[in-house]
């Protein structure tokens, strides 16, 4: 699971995204890029969680607003790591204000 320091940031703001529960680290299976998912589609952020990290700063796209999820998209398929077929990527729900 992911958490943010601001659940209602403005478009273009930078938010801190952390792995929850605290103390957990990203391992090789979960290292990957964060993207913003809205009803209008997915937008890459260019920010990555690397192995061993617990928190990263993410600059939100300036043109995206509304209900959104910050999703960690691992470099490796989560199903390949022994997870069940219904595995999902860690995410945090946010409301991006214009």
Short mmCIF file of N, CA and C in Angstrom, two decimals:
data_model
loop_
_atom_site.label_atom_id
_atom_site.label_comp_id
_atom_site.label_asym_id
_atom_site.label_seq_id
_atom_site.Cartn_x
_atom_site.Cartn_y
_atom_site.Cartn_z
N UNK A 1 0.83 -1.17 0.00
CA UNK A 1 0.00 0.00 0.00
C UNK A 1 0.88 1.25 0.00
N UNK A 2 0.38 2.32 -0.58
CA UNK A 2 1.08 3.60 -0.61
C UNK A 2 0.30 4.64 0.18
N UNK A 3 1.01 5.63 0.70
CA UNK A 3 0.38 6.77 1.35
C UNK A 3 1.02 8.04 0.80
N UNK A 4 0.30 9.16 0.93
CA UNK A 4 0.85 10.45 0.50
C UNK A 4 0.79 11.42 1.67
N UNK A 5 1.64 12.45 1.59
CA UNK A 5 1.62 13.46 2.63
C UNK A 5 0.50 14.48 2.43
N UNK A 6 -0.15 14.46 1.25
CA UNK A 6 -1.24 15.38 0.96
C UNK A 6 -2.28 14.65 0.10
N UNK A 7 -3.44 14.28 0.66
CA UNK A 7 -4.44 13.57 -0.13
C UNK A 7 -5.21 14.47 -1.08
N UNK A 8 -5.04 15.81 -1.00
CA UNK A 8 -5.75 16.74 -1.88
C UNK A 8 -4.78 17.79 -2.44
N UNK A 9 -3.78 17.37 -3.19
CA UNK A 9 -2.81 18.32 -3.76
C UNK A 9 -3.40 19.03 -4.97
N UNK A 10 -2.76 20.10 -5.38
CA UNK A 10 -3.14 20.80 -6.61
C UNK A 10 -2.34 20.22 -7.78
N UNK A 11 -2.89 20.31 -8.97
CA UNK A 11 -2.19 19.88 -10.18
C UNK A 11 -0.86 20.62 -10.24
N UNK A 12 0.21 19.92 -10.54
CA UNK A 12 1.53 20.50 -10.61
C UNK A 12 2.30 20.49 -9.30
N UNK A 13 1.62 20.19 -8.17
CA UNK A 13 2.30 20.11 -6.87
C UNK A 13 3.19 18.89 -6.81
N UNK A 14 4.09 18.91 -5.84
CA UNK A 14 4.92 17.74 -5.54
C UNK A 14 4.45 17.15 -4.23
N UNK A 15 4.23 15.83 -4.21
CA UNK A 15 3.81 15.13 -3.01
C UNK A 15 4.83 14.06 -2.66
N UNK A 16 4.92 13.76 -1.37
CA UNK A 16 5.76 12.65 -0.91
C UNK A 16 4.90 11.40 -0.89
N UNK A 17 5.40 10.33 -1.48
CA UNK A 17 4.69 9.05 -1.51
C UNK A 17 5.54 8.05 -0.76
N UNK A 18 4.91 7.34 0.20
CA UNK A 18 5.63 6.40 1.04
C UNK A 18 5.00 5.02 0.97
N UNK A 19 5.82 4.02 1.24
CA UNK A 19 5.36 2.64 1.34
C UNK A 19 4.73 2.47 2.73
N UNK A 20 3.59 1.80 2.80
CA UNK A 20 2.94 1.53 4.08
C UNK A 20 2.76 0.02 4.21
N UNK A 21 2.91 -0.54 5.40
CA UNK A 21 3.18 0.15 6.65
C UNK A 21 4.61 0.68 6.69
N UNK A 22 4.82 1.68 7.55
CA UNK A 22 6.15 2.29 7.64
C UNK A 22 7.17 1.22 8.02
N UNK A 23 8.37 1.40 7.52
CA UNK A 23 9.43 0.43 7.77
C UNK A 23 9.58 -0.59 6.66
N UNK A 24 8.57 -0.71 5.79
CA UNK A 24 8.68 -1.62 4.65
C UNK A 24 9.56 -0.97 3.58
N UNK A 25 10.32 -1.79 2.89
CA UNK A 25 11.18 -1.31 1.81
C UNK A 25 10.72 -1.90 0.49
N UNK A 26 10.96 -1.18 -0.59
CA UNK A 26 10.72 -1.72 -1.92
C UNK A 26 11.81 -2.76 -2.20
N UNK A 27 11.40 -3.94 -2.66
CA UNK A 27 12.37 -4.95 -3.04
C UNK A 27 12.44 -5.03 -4.57
N UNK A 28 13.25 -5.94 -5.08
CA UNK A 28 13.43 -6.06 -6.53
C UNK A 28 12.12 -6.32 -7.26
N UNK A 29 11.20 -7.05 -6.64
CA UNK A 29 9.93 -7.37 -7.29
C UNK A 29 9.07 -6.13 -7.48
N UNK A 30 9.13 -5.17 -6.55
CA UNK A 30 8.23 -4.02 -6.59
C UNK A 30 8.87 -2.74 -7.08
N UNK A 31 10.18 -2.72 -7.35
CA UNK A 31 10.82 -1.51 -7.88
C UNK A 31 10.16 -1.13 -9.21
N UNK A 32 9.83 0.16 -9.37
CA UNK A 32 9.20 0.58 -10.61
C UNK A 32 8.73 2.02 -10.55
N UNK A 33 8.04 2.44 -11.61
CA UNK A 33 7.61 3.83 -11.76
C UNK A 33 6.23 4.07 -11.16
N UNK A 34 6.04 5.29 -10.66
CA UNK A 34 4.73 5.72 -10.20
C UNK A 34 4.00 6.40 -11.34
N UNK A 35 2.72 6.10 -11.49
CA UNK A 35 1.91 6.78 -12.49
C UNK A 35 0.65 7.31 -11.82
N UNK A 36 0.00 8.26 -12.49
CA UNK A 36 -1.26 8.82 -12.02
C UNK A 36 -2.36 8.23 -12.89
N UNK A 37 -3.34 7.60 -12.26
CA UNK A 37 -4.48 7.01 -13.00
C UNK A 37 -5.73 7.81 -12.67
N UNK A 38 -6.39 8.32 -13.71
CA UNK A 38 -7.66 9.02 -13.57
C UNK A 38 -8.66 8.37 -14.51
N UNK A 39 -9.90 8.85 -14.47
CA UNK A 39 -10.91 8.34 -15.39
C UNK A 39 -10.51 8.59 -16.84
N UNK A 40 -9.67 9.61 -17.07
CA UNK A 40 -9.22 9.95 -18.41
C UNK A 40 -8.03 9.15 -18.90
N UNK A 41 -7.46 8.30 -18.04
CA UNK A 41 -6.33 7.48 -18.46
C UNK A 41 -5.16 7.58 -17.50
N UNK A 42 -4.04 7.00 -17.91
CA UNK A 42 -2.83 6.95 -17.10
C UNK A 42 -1.82 7.98 -17.58
N UNK A 43 -1.10 8.58 -16.62
CA UNK A 43 -0.05 9.54 -16.93
C UNK A 43 1.20 9.16 -16.16
N UNK A 44 2.31 8.99 -16.86
CA UNK A 44 3.55 8.66 -16.17
C UNK A 44 4.07 9.89 -15.44
N UNK A 45 4.84 9.66 -14.38
CA UNK A 45 5.40 10.77 -13.60
C UNK A 45 6.90 10.90 -13.76
N UNK A 46 7.55 9.85 -14.22
CA UNK A 46 9.01 9.87 -14.33
C UNK A 46 9.69 9.60 -13.01
N UNK A 47 8.92 9.37 -11.94
CA UNK A 47 9.48 9.09 -10.62
C UNK A 47 9.42 7.60 -10.37
N UNK A 48 10.50 7.06 -9.83
CA UNK A 48 10.59 5.62 -9.57
C UNK A 48 10.86 5.34 -8.10
N UNK A 49 10.29 4.24 -7.61
CA UNK A 49 10.71 3.66 -6.35
C UNK A 49 11.81 2.66 -6.70
N UNK A 50 12.98 2.87 -6.17
CA UNK A 50 14.09 1.94 -6.40
C UNK A 50 14.20 1.00 -5.20
N UNK A 51 14.87 -0.12 -5.37
CA UNK A 51 15.05 -1.10 -4.32
C UNK A 51 15.63 -0.42 -3.08
N UNK A 52 15.00 -0.66 -1.92
CA UNK A 52 15.46 -0.13 -0.65
C UNK A 52 14.85 1.21 -0.26
N UNK A 53 14.12 1.86 -1.16
CA UNK A 53 13.52 3.15 -0.84
C UNK A 53 12.21 2.97 -0.08
N UNK A 54 11.88 3.98 0.73
CA UNK A 54 10.62 3.97 1.46
C UNK A 54 9.73 5.15 1.08
N UNK A 55 10.35 6.25 0.60
CA UNK A 55 9.61 7.47 0.25
C UNK A 55 10.26 8.12 -0.97
N UNK A 56 9.42 8.64 -1.87
CA UNK A 56 9.91 9.42 -3.01
C UNK A 56 9.03 10.66 -3.17
N UNK A 57 9.56 11.67 -3.84
CA UNK A 57 8.79 12.88 -4.16
C UNK A 57 8.30 12.77 -5.60
N UNK A 58 7.00 13.04 -5.80
CA UNK A 58 6.38 12.90 -7.11
C UNK A 58 5.81 14.25 -7.53
N UNK A 59 6.23 14.75 -8.68
CA UNK A 59 5.65 15.96 -9.26
C UNK A 59 4.42 15.54 -10.05
N UNK A 60 3.26 16.02 -9.61
CA UNK A 60 2.01 15.68 -10.31
C UNK A 60 1.91 16.44 -11.63
N UNK A 61 1.36 15.82 -12.65
CA UNK A 61 1.20 16.51 -13.93
C UNK A 61 0.32 17.76 -13.76
N UNK A 62 0.68 18.83 -14.44
CA UNK A 62 -0.06 20.09 -14.32
C UNK A 62 -1.44 20.03 -14.97
N UNK A 63 -1.64 19.16 -15.91
CA UNK A 63 -2.89 19.12 -16.67
C UNK A 63 -3.89 18.09 -16.17
N UNK A 64 -3.60 17.42 -15.05
CA UNK A 64 -4.46 16.36 -14.54
C UNK A 64 -5.14 16.82 -13.26
N UNK A 65 -6.46 16.61 -13.17
CA UNK A 65 -7.17 16.93 -11.93
C UNK A 65 -8.33 15.96 -11.73
N UNK A 66 -8.88 15.96 -10.52
CA UNK A 66 -9.99 15.09 -10.18
C UNK A 66 -9.55 13.91 -9.36
N UNK A 67 -10.47 12.96 -9.16
CA UNK A 67 -10.17 11.74 -8.41
C UNK A 67 -9.08 10.97 -9.15
N UNK A 68 -8.10 10.52 -8.39
CA UNK A 68 -6.96 9.84 -9.03
C UNK A 68 -6.36 8.82 -8.08
N UNK A 69 -5.54 7.97 -8.65
CA UNK A 69 -4.73 7.04 -7.86
C UNK A 69 -3.29 7.21 -8.29
N UNK A 70 -2.38 7.26 -7.31
CA UNK A 70 -0.96 7.15 -7.59
C UNK A 70 -0.64 5.66 -7.50
N UNK A 71 -0.20 5.08 -8.59
CA UNK A 71 -0.01 3.63 -8.66
C UNK A 71 1.46 3.32 -8.92
N UNK A 72 1.99 2.38 -8.16
CA UNK A 72 3.34 1.87 -8.39
C UNK A 72 3.25 0.75 -9.42
N UNK A 73 3.90 0.93 -10.55
CA UNK A 73 3.88 -0.08 -11.61
C UNK A 73 5.24 -0.76 -11.64
N UNK A 74 5.33 -1.95 -11.07
CA UNK A 74 6.62 -2.63 -10.98
C UNK A 74 7.20 -2.98 -12.35
N UNK A 75 8.53 -3.04 -12.39
CA UNK A 75 9.22 -3.47 -13.60
C UNK A 75 8.91 -4.93 -13.91
N UNK A 76 8.66 -5.73 -12.86
CA UNK A 76 8.36 -7.15 -13.01
C UNK A 76 6.87 -7.35 -12.85
N UNK A 77 6.32 -8.33 -13.51
CA UNK A 77 4.91 -8.67 -13.38
C UNK A 77 4.67 -9.19 -11.97
N UNK A 78 3.72 -8.61 -11.24
CA UNK A 78 3.47 -9.04 -9.86
C UNK A 78 3.01 -10.50 -9.80
N UNK A 79 2.39 -10.99 -10.85
CA UNK A 79 1.95 -12.38 -10.86
C UNK A 79 3.13 -13.34 -10.93
N UNK A 80 4.26 -12.87 -11.48
CA UNK A 80 5.43 -13.73 -11.60
C UNK A 80 6.15 -13.93 -10.29
N UNK A 81 5.80 -13.17 -9.27
CA UNK A 81 6.47 -13.28 -7.98
C UNK A 81 5.77 -14.21 -7.01
N UNK A 82 4.90 -15.06 -7.48
CA UNK A 82 4.22 -16.00 -6.61
C UNK A 82 2.90 -15.47 -6.08
N UNK A 83 2.48 -14.29 -6.52
CA UNK A 83 1.20 -13.73 -6.08
C UNK A 83 0.07 -14.42 -6.84
N UNK A 84 -1.13 -14.25 -6.35
CA UNK A 84 -2.28 -14.85 -7.02
C UNK A 84 -2.61 -14.06 -8.28
N UNK A 85 -3.46 -14.62 -9.10
CA UNK A 85 -3.81 -13.99 -10.38
C UNK A 85 -4.56 -12.68 -10.19
N UNK A 86 -5.12 -12.45 -9.00
CA UNK A 86 -5.84 -11.20 -8.78
C UNK A 86 -4.96 -10.15 -8.09
N UNK A 87 -3.67 -10.29 -8.20
CA UNK A 87 -2.77 -9.33 -7.56
C UNK A 87 -3.00 -7.94 -8.14
N UNK A 88 -2.70 -6.93 -7.36
CA UNK A 88 -2.84 -5.55 -7.84
C UNK A 88 -1.63 -4.74 -7.41
N UNK A 89 -1.41 -3.65 -8.08
CA UNK A 89 -0.28 -2.80 -7.78
C UNK A 89 -0.59 -1.90 -6.59
N UNK A 90 0.39 -1.62 -5.74
CA UNK A 90 0.16 -0.70 -4.62
C UNK A 90 -0.27 0.68 -5.14
N UNK A 91 -1.21 1.31 -4.43
CA UNK A 91 -1.70 2.61 -4.86
C UNK A 91 -2.11 3.46 -3.66
N UNK A 92 -2.25 4.75 -3.91
CA UNK A 92 -2.80 5.69 -2.94
C UNK A 92 -3.86 6.50 -3.66
N UNK A 93 -5.02 6.66 -3.04
CA UNK A 93 -6.09 7.47 -3.63
C UNK A 93 -5.89 8.93 -3.24
N UNK A 94 -6.03 9.82 -4.23
CA UNK A 94 -5.90 11.25 -3.99
C UNK A 94 -6.97 12.00 -4.78
N UNK A 95 -7.17 13.24 -4.46
CA UNK A 95 -8.06 14.15 -5.21
C UNK A 95 -7.18 15.31 -5.66
N UNK A 96 -6.90 15.38 -6.96
CA UNK A 96 -6.04 16.45 -7.49
C UNK A 96 -6.90 17.66 -7.80
N UNK A 97 -6.62 18.75 -7.11
CA UNK A 97 -7.37 20.00 -7.31
C UNK A 97 -6.77 20.79 -8.47
N UNK A 98 -7.61 21.53 -9.23
CA UNK A 98 -7.08 22.29 -10.36
C UNK A 98 -6.16 23.42 -9.90
#
